[in-house]
Amino acid sequence: MIVVGGDGTFTGGLIFSKEFNFPVIGVPATIDNDIFGTSHTVGFDSATNTVMEAIDKIRDTASSHNRLFFIEVMGRDAGHIALNTGVAAGAEEILIPEENLGLDRLIQSLKRSQKTGKSSSIVVVAEGDNTGENVFQLKDYVEKHLPDYEARVAVLGHMQRGGSPTCFDRVLASRLGVKAVESIIDGETSSMVGLQNNIIELTPFKKAIKGITKINTELLKVSDIMSI
Amino acid sequence: MIVVGGDGTFTGGLIFSKEFNFPVIGVPATIDNDIFGTSHTVGFDSATNTVMEAIDKIRDTASSHNRLFFIEVMGRDAGHIALNTGVAAGAEEILIPEENLGLDRLIQSLKRSQKTGKSSSIVVVAEGDNTGENVFQLKDYVEKHLPDYEARVAVLGHMQRGGSPTCFDRVLASRLGVKAVESIIDGETSSMVGLQNNIIELTPFKKAIKGITKINTELLKVSDIMSI
Amino acid sequence: MIVVGGDGTFTGGLIFSKEFNFPVIGVPATIDNDIFGTSHTVGFDSATNTVMEAIDKIRDTASSHNRLFFIEVMGRDAGHIALNTGVAAGAEEILIPEENLGLDRLIQSLKRSQKTGKSSSIVVVAEGDNTGENVFQLKDYVEKHLPDYEARVAVLGHMQRGGSPTCFDRVLASRLGVKAVESIIDGETSSMVGLQNNIIELTPFKKAIKGITKINTELLKVSDIMSI
Amino acid sequence: MIVVGGDGTFTGGLIFSKEFNFPVIGVPATIDNDIFGTSHTVGFDSATNTVMEAIDKIRDTASSHNRLFFIEVMGRDAGHIALNTGVAAGAEEILIPEENLGLDRLIQSLKRSQKTGKSSSIVVVAEGDNTGENVFQLKDYVEKHLPDYEARVAVLGHMQRGGSPTCFDRVLASRLGVKAVESIIDGETSSMVGLQNNIIELTPFKKAIKGITKINTELLKVSDIMSI
């Protein structure tokens, strides 16, 4: 049996495999890219492009109307979508669960951005970010402390999960699917196929479920440099 | 002088033209399609495609997760965006400012939709709709009265204003632009160029500002029939 | 019976209807927009956007590489796609079956375009255009007479027929579909539903098949003005 | 100095750096993904998505009209675009410069494909493929040997070079750009920044220019399995 999903799916697959002594191989597919044992999950690349295109469209308005936009994107526990789309769309700030620098720093950074002559700003906020209670409270706080700005909120929501998959995602899904079938044929079980350094490798479910994916700290630095 | 915008812009143009005795011609460009004297405003077609593509993506999730989605789209006074995208994306319900059938009817309609075996539903809500206080209150009300449904809200916001214009909008803008220049040369003033039955015609600012655009009632009927 | 297509389909529908005394209503759907009795066929708006996006992408290269591009688009007998996309994408020249100004004029126009400082040019050519024998012969002729230019050909081909339909096309298809069913119920037959001045009307098959759609001469003028 | 391009650009950069004793760092940007020292060039991901979307649109027609499509895509020396888009779009055959299995095998494969009940087929052909003389000759050869098929050719051409970049390409470009500036500051020269196992690394121009990128043979296998 081949199961497609995330940690919950693989936990179920592990139990099923033991109980029924039946081979189970997992394919990692979540838009959050939050699965240990694969550098990319199926769906992540598509979701980042959907989000980036939405931010591009909002930027068109931001540029022409002198505004501050808070854009909430998916990611309860992982900031991969926020970080990648924030860099890609040139966001002034990216707020993610893995890093909480506090409200004061956000205000300071937006003030600095204003002084450099920027007429508008985009702040990408992952769902699971803890800088504010939520994106609406964040907006109110910033408007209170930066009265010159007119702030707006966009909650992209479930459109991030849909759409036609990108080339990267389709190629990845094909590669993982072929490897999953081959693994079953080879007698493997209770493992997940994943992309590691551009090669498809197996990771035992136990390891994949326990493991924690880390945010690319290089991207955090790139974001800081690019948004000056 | 050629001014591009909506009623506010044309009101300004009218005053300017009189005060300085200077020719002013207006080009109707709002995404809401709410200007009298033109069947289509520049930007409306682009906005409807952006909205429809977002609803299509949300539908992908709705179909696979048994949910009810409330999608708020632009349109403070006019339901053109909601009505056209709702029909195009096959929404189960379309709520617009021009028509308030009340909360009871919405609940009845969604119940009927559930009985016909539909596993999910899309409700497109124009900003200016008065069925509920706002889209979040609507969601709460429906969840209370239809406990089987898990409801979600998406507020598309300012992404509706951005993006690359469609072929229709670019052709319309070119035709209106040429006619605007020709009108100035011909000595016209204080008028708006607009599309009427596929021909570019002039409408005096006074008439354009006072006139009220009506919703296409045929589309309301089409929507009712298509969503059964 | 409801039949969807163009002149061929409607001719068949007419024969079928008479032979079997069975009601037949037609829905006009061709990408060429070449059916009499409707200002827009289902599929035309989608095709123009697909073509325009392809030309936009080619323009990106044209601008950065000092080149002349001949882009062949669909339209054996009708230049609607070429004319609309050419205006929308800012083509320097649009060659259509309805108007043959000859090779000399094309060369003169491209020379003029070069003198005004344009570093690149886009020429949109409808399949059925008779200025050259075909788009490759056109390219050779122009390269011979304008040796400074490096010319390239793109034949967009069948990608013009595919893709997700636009909002306009979906709304039109819904309106035509509802009217087609209503017409059958009302006892109508051997007629086509079509869009006329934004209202859905019936046209007898006989008239629709014989009628000839005309190119919008206003668009030809707009194209000439915009490409100076 | 930071130079952006491919082998030719880097060769020039190397000479310039030596002659003027001036630091030069290169950023790999070609749509062909044919540069040694980086798993991905800037532009490749965007090009593959543009190509895949075009093939998707052609597939819509292929499916409904019982046809064989030959689609020529960029890649004079490298088949990366053809291979990735062919897998992503489910092409029946992918012809690339790195692998010439001959015309006989192509005919056998298409015959097999026909027998399995497929009503249409897509063959993606890299520009530099040597199976036929060119895509038009290929079409003629196949039509002669498989008379049941009606074959069509699409040459995607320069539209592959344009369009808005994908999220992956923008993030990659940002990371490479930051590293390029840092390398200059660190006193590095005559080297190219590149992506290796998801980390940005330096490769000396000499090595990058001489090195040859290899096609991912795993993808060839995936393609064979998926197209059965």
GROMACS .gro file of C-alpha atoms in nm, chain A residues 39-40 45 48-49 52 56 83-85 87-90 164-168 170-171 174-176 178-179 182 196-200 216 218-219 221-222 225-226, chain D residues 39-40 45 48-49 52 56 83-85 87-90 164-168 170-171 174-176 178-179 182 196-200 216 218-219 221-222 225-226:
model
   78
   39SER     CA    1   1.396   1.857   0.111
   40HIS     CA    2   1.069   1.916  -0.076
   45ASP     CA    3   0.641   2.436  -0.495
   48THR     CA    4   0.464   2.893  -0.314
   49ASN     CA    5   0.391   2.999  -0.671
   52MET     CA    6   0.377   3.458  -0.474
   56ASP     CA    7   0.259   4.018  -0.675
   83LEU     CA    8   0.998   3.264   0.389
   84ASN     CA    9   1.025   3.154   0.026
   85THR     CA   10   0.738   3.367  -0.103
   87VAL     CA   11   1.196   3.653  -0.052
   88ALA     CA   12   1.051   3.589  -0.399
   89ALA     CA   13   0.802   3.876  -0.378
   90GLY     CA   14   1.042   4.114  -0.207
  164SER     CA   15  -0.265   2.306  -1.134
  165PRO     CA   16   0.065   2.164  -1.001
  166THR     CA   17   0.397   2.311  -1.117
  167CYS     CA   18   0.651   2.123  -1.327
  168PHE     CA   19   0.874   2.072  -1.024
  170ARG     CA   20   0.482   1.688  -1.105
  171VAL     CA   21   0.835   1.565  -1.171
  174SER     CA   22   0.652   1.102  -1.059
  175ARG     CA   23   0.995   1.025  -0.918
  176LEU     CA   24   0.860   0.954  -0.570
  178VAL     CA   25   0.812   0.524  -0.915
  179LYS     CA   26   1.045   0.482  -0.618
  182GLU     CA   27   0.996  -0.009  -0.660
  196GLN     CA   28   1.760   1.430  -0.047
  197ASN     CA   29   2.026   1.621  -0.239
  198ASN     CA   30   1.832   1.566  -0.562
  199ILE     CA   31   1.822   1.187  -0.513
  200ILE     CA   32   1.519   0.985  -0.401
  216ASN     CA   33   1.688   2.758   0.595
  218GLU     CA   34   2.053   3.136   0.485
  219LEU     CA   35   1.714   3.245   0.348
  221LYS     CA   36   1.973   3.636   0.595
  222VAL     CA   37   1.893   3.679   0.225
  225ILE     CA   38   1.964   4.188   0.297
  226MET     CA   39   1.714   4.210   0.012
  723SER     CA   40   2.209   2.183  -1.011
  724HIS     CA   41   1.976   2.460  -1.132
  729ASP     CA   42   1.236   2.643  -1.353
  732THR     CA   43   0.989   2.439  -1.767
  733ASN     CA   44   0.661   2.574  -1.628
  736MET     CA   45   0.456   2.246  -1.945
  740ASP     CA   46  -0.104   2.092  -2.118
  767LEU     CA   47   1.295   1.566  -2.009
  768ASN     CA   48   1.139   1.753  -1.717
  769THR     CA   49   0.842   1.890  -1.909
  771VAL     CA   50   0.764   1.377  -1.751
  772ALA     CA   51   0.550   1.655  -1.601
  773ALA     CA   52   0.307   1.664  -1.892
  774GLY     CA   53   0.295   1.288  -1.938
  848SER     CA   54   0.720   3.622  -1.493
  849PRO     CA   55   0.979   3.413  -1.304
  850THR     CA   56   0.866   3.136  -1.068
  851CYS     CA   57   0.915   3.143  -0.692
  852PHE     CA   58   1.197   2.889  -0.719
  854ARG     CA   59   1.341   3.424  -0.774
  855VAL     CA   60   1.459   3.263  -0.449
  858SER     CA   61   1.830   3.615  -0.458
  859ARG     CA   62   2.049   3.354  -0.290
  860LEU     CA   63   2.303   3.352  -0.574
  862VAL     CA   64   2.377   3.767  -0.214
  863LYS     CA   65   2.651   3.504  -0.232
  866GLU     CA   66   2.970   3.833  -0.042
  880GLN     CA   67   2.487   2.225  -0.500
  881ASN     CA   68   2.274   2.001  -0.279
  882ASN     CA   69   2.063   2.301  -0.178
  883ILE     CA   70   2.365   2.503  -0.066
  884ILE     CA   71   2.525   2.791  -0.258
  900ASN     CA   72   1.936   1.272  -1.483
  902GLU     CA   73   1.665   0.837  -1.322
  903LEU     CA   74   1.426   1.075  -1.501
  905LYS     CA   75   1.361   0.570  -1.644
  906VAL     CA   76   1.068   0.749  -1.479
  909ILE     CA   77   0.762   0.383  -1.679
  910MET     CA   78   0.507   0.665  -1.671
   0.00000   0.00000   0.00000
